[in-house]
CSV table of C-alpha atoms in Angstrom, one decimal:
chain,number,residue,atom,x,y,z
A,5,ASP,CA,-0.1,-0.7,0.3
A,6,ALA,CA,0.9,3.6,-0.4
A,7,LYS,CA,2.1,5.7,1.9
A,8,THR,CA,0.6,8.9,4.0
A,9,THR,CA,2.9,11.5,5.6
A,10,GLN,CA,1.9,13.9,7.8
A,11,PRO,CA,3.0,16.1,10.8
A,12,ASN,CA,3.3,14.1,14.6
A,13,SER,CA,1.4,17.8,16.1
A,14,MET,CA,-0.4,20.5,14.8
A,15,GLU,CA,-1.6,23.8,16.9
A,16,SER,CA,-4.6,26.3,16.2
A,17,ASN,CA,-7.1,28.9,17.8
A,18,GLU,CA,-10.5,28.8,18.6
A,19,GLU,CA,-12.9,29.8,15.0
A,20,GLU,CA,-9.7,30.4,12.8
A,21,PRO,CA,-8.4,28.2,9.8
A,22,VAL,CA,-7.0,24.4,10.5
A,23,HIS,CA,-4.9,22.8,7.2
A,24,LEU,CA,-3.7,19.9,8.0
A,25,PRO,CA,-1.2,17.7,4.9
A,26,CYS,CA,-0.9,15.0,4.0
A,27,ASN,CA,1.8,14.2,1.7
A,28,HIS,CA,1.6,10.5,-0.9
A,29,SER,CA,4.3,10.9,-3.4
A,30,THR,CA,3.8,7.1,-4.7
A,31,ILE,CA,-0.5,7.3,-4.9
A,32,SER,CA,-1.4,5.5,-7.9
A,33,GLY,CA,-4.0,6.3,-10.0
A,34,THR,CA,-7.3,4.7,-8.3
A,35,ASP,CA,-6.3,5.3,-4.7
A,36,TYR,CA,-8.6,7.7,-2.7
A,37,ILE,CA,-8.0,10.1,0.1
A,38,HIS,CA,-9.8,10.0,3.5
A,39,TRP,CA,-9.5,11.2,6.6
A,40,TYR,CA,-10.8,9.7,9.4
A,41,ARG,CA,-10.1,11.4,12.8
A,42,GLN,CA,-10.5,10.5,16.3
A,43,LEU,CA,-10.9,12.3,19.8
A,44,PRO,CA,-9.8,11.1,22.4
A,45,SER,CA,-11.3,8.6,24.3
A,46,GLN,CA,-13.6,6.8,21.3
A,47,GLY,CA,-12.6,5.2,17.9
A,48,PRO,CA,-11.7,6.9,14.7
A,49,GLU,CA,-14.4,8.8,12.3
A,50,TYR,CA,-14.6,9.2,8.8
A,51,VAL,CA,-14.2,13.2,8.0
A,52,ILE,CA,-14.2,13.7,4.0
A,53,HIS,CA,-12.9,11.4,0.8
A,54,GLY,CA,-11.6,12.3,-2.9
A,55,LEU,CA,-10.6,10.9,-5.1
A,56,THR,CA,-9.4,13.6,-8.0
A,57,SER,CA,-11.7,17.5,-7.3
A,58,ASN,CA,-11.5,19.2,-4.0
A,59,VAL,CA,-14.4,18.1,-1.8
A,60,ASN,CA,-16.2,19.6,0.6
A,61,ASN,CA,-18.9,18.7,3.0
A,62,ARG,CA,-21.0,20.0,6.8
A,63,MET,CA,-17.3,18.6,8.2
A,64,ALA,CA,-14.2,19.8,6.2
A,65,SER,CA,-12.8,20.1,2.9
A,66,LEU,CA,-10.4,18.4,1.6
A,67,ALA,CA,-8.2,20.4,-1.3
A,68,ILE,CA,-6.5,17.5,-3.7
A,69,ALA,CA,-2.5,19.0,-5.5
A,70,GLU,CA,-3.1,18.9,-10.0
A,71,ASP,CA,-0.4,15.7,-9.3
A,72,ARG,CA,-2.6,14.4,-6.2
A,73,LYS,CA,0.7,14.1,-4.2
A,74,SER,CA,-0.4,16.3,-1.5
A,75,SER,CA,-3.4,17.0,-0.1
A,76,THR,CA,-4.8,19.1,2.9
A,77,LEU,CA,-7.9,19.4,5.4
A,78,ILE,CA,-9.1,21.9,5.9
A,79,LEU,CA,-11.2,23.3,9.4
A,80,HIS,CA,-12.8,26.6,8.4
A,81,ARG,CA,-13.6,27.3,12.1
A,82,ALA,CA,-11.1,24.9,14.3
A,83,THR,CA,-13.5,24.7,17.4
A,84,LEU,CA,-12.6,23.0,21.2
A,85,ARG,CA,-14.0,19.9,20.1
A,86,ASP,CA,-12.0,19.3,16.2
A,87,ALA,CA,-9.3,18.6,19.1
A,88,ALA,CA,-8.4,15.4,18.3
A,89,VAL,CA,-5.9,12.9,16.0
A,90,TYR,CA,-5.8,13.1,12.2
A,91,TYR,CA,-5.2,10.8,9.9
A,92,CYS,CA,-5.1,10.2,5.7
A,93,ILE,CA,-5.3,7.3,4.4
A,94,LEU,CA,-4.8,5.8,0.7
A,95,ARG,CA,-7.7,3.3,-0.2
A,96,SER,CA,-6.8,1.1,-2.7
A,97,ARG,CA,-9.3,-0.9,-4.9
A,98,ALA,CA,-6.3,-4.1,-4.1
A,99,SER,CA,-6.7,-3.1,-0.1
A,100,GLY,CA,-10.7,-4.0,-0.9
A,101,SER,CA,-11.3,-2.3,2.1
A,102,ARG,CA,-9.0,-2.4,4.6
A,103,LEU,CA,-7.6,0.9,5.7
A,104,THR,CA,-4.0,1.3,7.3
A,105,PHE,CA,-4.2,4.1,9.3
A,106,GLY,CA,-0.4,5.9,10.8
A,107,GLU,CA,1.0,7.9,12.9
A,108,GLY,CA,-1.9,10.5,12.3
A,109,THR,CA,-1.5,14.9,13.8
A,110,GLN,CA,-2.3,15.4,16.7
A,111,LEU,CA,-4.0,18.5,17.0
A,112,THR,CA,-4.8,21.0,19.8
A,113,VAL,CA,-6.6,24.0,19.5
A,114,ASN,CA,-6.4,26.7,22.1
A,115,PRO,CA,-8.9,28.5,22.9
B,13,ASP,CA,-28.7,7.2,12.5
B,14,VAL,CA,-25.7,4.1,12.1
B,15,LYS,CA,-24.2,2.1,15.1
B,16,VAL,CA,-21.8,-0.1,16.2
B,17,THR,CA,-21.7,-0.8,19.8
B,18,GLN,CA,-19.7,-3.7,21.3
B,19,SER,CA,-20.2,-5.3,24.3
B,20,SER,CA,-17.4,-3.5,26.9
B,21,ARG,CA,-15.7,-0.1,27.3
B,22,TYR,CA,-13.9,-1.5,29.6
B,23,LEU,CA,-12.6,-5.1,30.8
B,24,VAL,CA,-9.7,-7.2,33.3
B,25,LYS,CA,-8.6,-10.5,32.6
B,26,ARG,CA,-5.9,-12.8,33.8
B,27,THR,CA,-3.5,-14.0,32.0
B,28,GLY,CA,-5.0,-18.0,30.7
B,29,GLU,CA,-8.9,-16.6,30.8
B,30,LYS,CA,-10.9,-17.2,27.2
B,31,VAL,CA,-12.2,-13.6,26.4
B,32,PHE,CA,-14.3,-12.4,23.4
B,33,LEU,CA,-14.8,-9.2,22.3
B,34,GLU,CA,-18.9,-8.7,21.1
B,35,CYS,CA,-19.1,-6.3,18.0
B,36,VAL,CA,-23.1,-5.3,17.1
B,37,GLN,CA,-23.6,-2.9,14.1
B,38,ASP,CA,-27.2,-2.1,13.1
B,39,MET,CA,-26.2,-0.7,9.2
B,40,ASP,CA,-27.1,-4.5,7.2
B,41,HIS,CA,-23.3,-3.9,6.3
B,42,GLU,CA,-21.0,-6.4,4.5
B,43,ASN,CA,-17.3,-5.9,6.1
B,44,MET,CA,-16.5,-5.6,9.7
B,45,PHE,CA,-13.1,-5.6,11.1
B,46,TRP,CA,-11.6,-5.8,14.4
B,47,TYR,CA,-8.1,-3.5,15.2
B,48,ARG,CA,-5.8,-3.1,18.1
B,49,GLN,CA,-4.6,0.5,19.1
B,50,ASP,CA,-1.2,1.6,21.1
B,51,PRO,CA,0.6,3.9,21.7
B,52,GLY,CA,3.2,4.5,19.0
B,53,LEU,CA,2.1,1.7,16.7
B,54,GLY,CA,-1.2,3.1,16.3
B,55,LEU,CA,-4.3,0.9,14.9
B,56,ARG,CA,-3.9,-2.7,13.2
B,57,LEU,CA,-6.0,-5.1,11.6
B,58,ILE,CA,-6.3,-8.1,13.3
B,59,TYR,CA,-9.3,-9.7,11.5
B,60,PHE,CA,-11.6,-8.9,9.5
B,61,SER,CA,-14.9,-10.1,7.5
B,62,TYR,CA,-16.2,-10.3,4.2
B,63,ASP,CA,-19.5,-12.2,4.5
B,64,VAL,CA,-20.9,-14.1,6.7
B,65,LYS,CA,-18.2,-17.0,8.7
B,66,MET,CA,-16.2,-15.8,6.4
B,67,LYS,CA,-13.0,-14.4,7.6
B,68,GLU,CA,-9.7,-12.7,7.0
B,69,LYS,CA,-6.5,-13.2,8.8
B,70,GLY,CA,-5.1,-8.7,9.1
B,71,ASP,CA,-1.4,-7.7,9.8
B,72,ILE,CA,-1.6,-9.0,13.0
B,73,PRO,CA,-3.8,-12.0,13.5
B,74,GLU,CA,-1.7,-14.1,15.9
B,75,GLY,CA,-2.8,-14.8,19.6
B,76,TYR,CA,-7.2,-14.2,18.0
B,77,SER,CA,-9.8,-15.5,16.3
B,78,VAL,CA,-12.9,-14.9,14.9
B,79,SER,CA,-16.1,-15.9,14.8
B,80,ARG,CA,-18.8,-14.1,12.6
B,81,GLU,CA,-22.9,-17.0,12.3
B,82,LYS,CA,-25.1,-13.7,12.4
B,83,LYS,CA,-24.3,-10.2,9.7
B,84,GLU,CA,-24.1,-7.7,12.3
B,85,ARG,CA,-21.6,-10.0,14.6
B,86,PHE,CA,-18.6,-10.2,15.0
B,87,SER,CA,-16.7,-11.5,17.5
B,88,LEU,CA,-13.0,-11.0,18.4
B,89,ILE,CA,-11.5,-14.3,20.6
B,90,LEU,CA,-7.9,-14.1,22.9
B,91,GLU,CA,-8.0,-17.8,23.4
B,92,SER,CA,-5.5,-17.5,26.0
B,93,ALA,CA,-5.6,-13.8,27.1
B,94,SER,CA,-1.1,-12.7,27.1
B,95,THR,CA,0.0,-10.0,29.4
B,96,ASN,CA,1.1,-8.6,25.4
B,97,GLN,CA,-2.0,-8.1,24.9
B,98,THR,CA,-3.3,-5.5,27.1
B,99,SER,CA,-5.0,-3.2,24.2
B,100,MET,CA,-7.7,-0.8,23.2
B,101,TYR,CA,-9.9,-3.0,20.3
B,102,LEU,CA,-11.9,-1.3,17.4
B,103,CYS,CA,-14.7,-3.1,16.1
B,104,ALA,CA,-16.0,-1.5,12.9
B,105,SER,CA,-18.2,-2.4,9.6
B,106,ASN,CA,-18.6,-1.4,6.1
B,107,ALA,CA,-21.0,-2.1,3.3
B,108,ASP,CA,-19.0,-2.8,0.1
B,109,ARG,CA,-18.4,-0.2,-2.1
B,110,VAL,CA,-15.2,0.4,-3.2
B,111,GLY,CA,-14.8,4.8,-3.3
B,112,THR,CA,-17.2,5.1,-0.7
B,113,ASP,CA,-17.4,3.1,2.2
B,114,THR,CA,-16.7,4.6,5.3
B,115,GLN,CA,-16.0,2.1,7.8
B,116,TYR,CA,-18.4,2.9,11.2
B,117,PHE,CA,-16.4,2.8,14.6
B,118,GLY,CA,-17.7,1.6,17.8
B,119,PRO,CA,-16.5,3.5,21.2
B,120,GLY,CA,-13.7,0.5,22.0
B,121,THR,CA,-12.9,-1.8,24.6
B,122,ARG,CA,-9.9,-0.9,26.1
B,123,LEU,CA,-8.2,-4.5,27.8
B,124,THR,CA,-6.5,-5.2,30.3
B,125,VAL,CA,-5.0,-8.1,30.9
B,126,LEU,CA,-3.5,-9.3,34.2
């Protein structure tokens, strides 16, 4: 499976936008980019996913580079409840429904 | 609302005991998964199942077995618990559609083996 690289931690202030980067230089043409997050003492939850085009949903936006070697998860206005570990994951057809989690980025949101 | 439930949030067992962790989903999903999560190692896949009575080994199946007798229920079994199986165990499920197959996770079971 192609690998992703994320910063270990990031910090933000409440009500400011947050840009969480992910590098995936070995991504293949059919790999989907998925983002999950894990709030303290909870299981991971789905945030967003995309293939080539930028995507928006009620939780976040996903900006995908033109060459697809990197992507950025954008939280438009961070709240204290957004403090979590954010995982960037590549999903390939070969892996079926399996997800391979890395260490993710620990996001701290300051009041 | 989509729901994955796990039988216990916290469990304490002794070395050598047989341990059952139960997971139930109410979304009629084909696929179910068991992961364990440890500090510094992230989430690792133990076993998964694509259908009733079907199972596939994940990345770390040693010391574990699973059972899926009904579509909604997936059990993880530790035949003889050991201290190195102390961990957070997470169950997940999803529908079988590549690209849109969001995994839904339960709240986790924190297992301590003494």
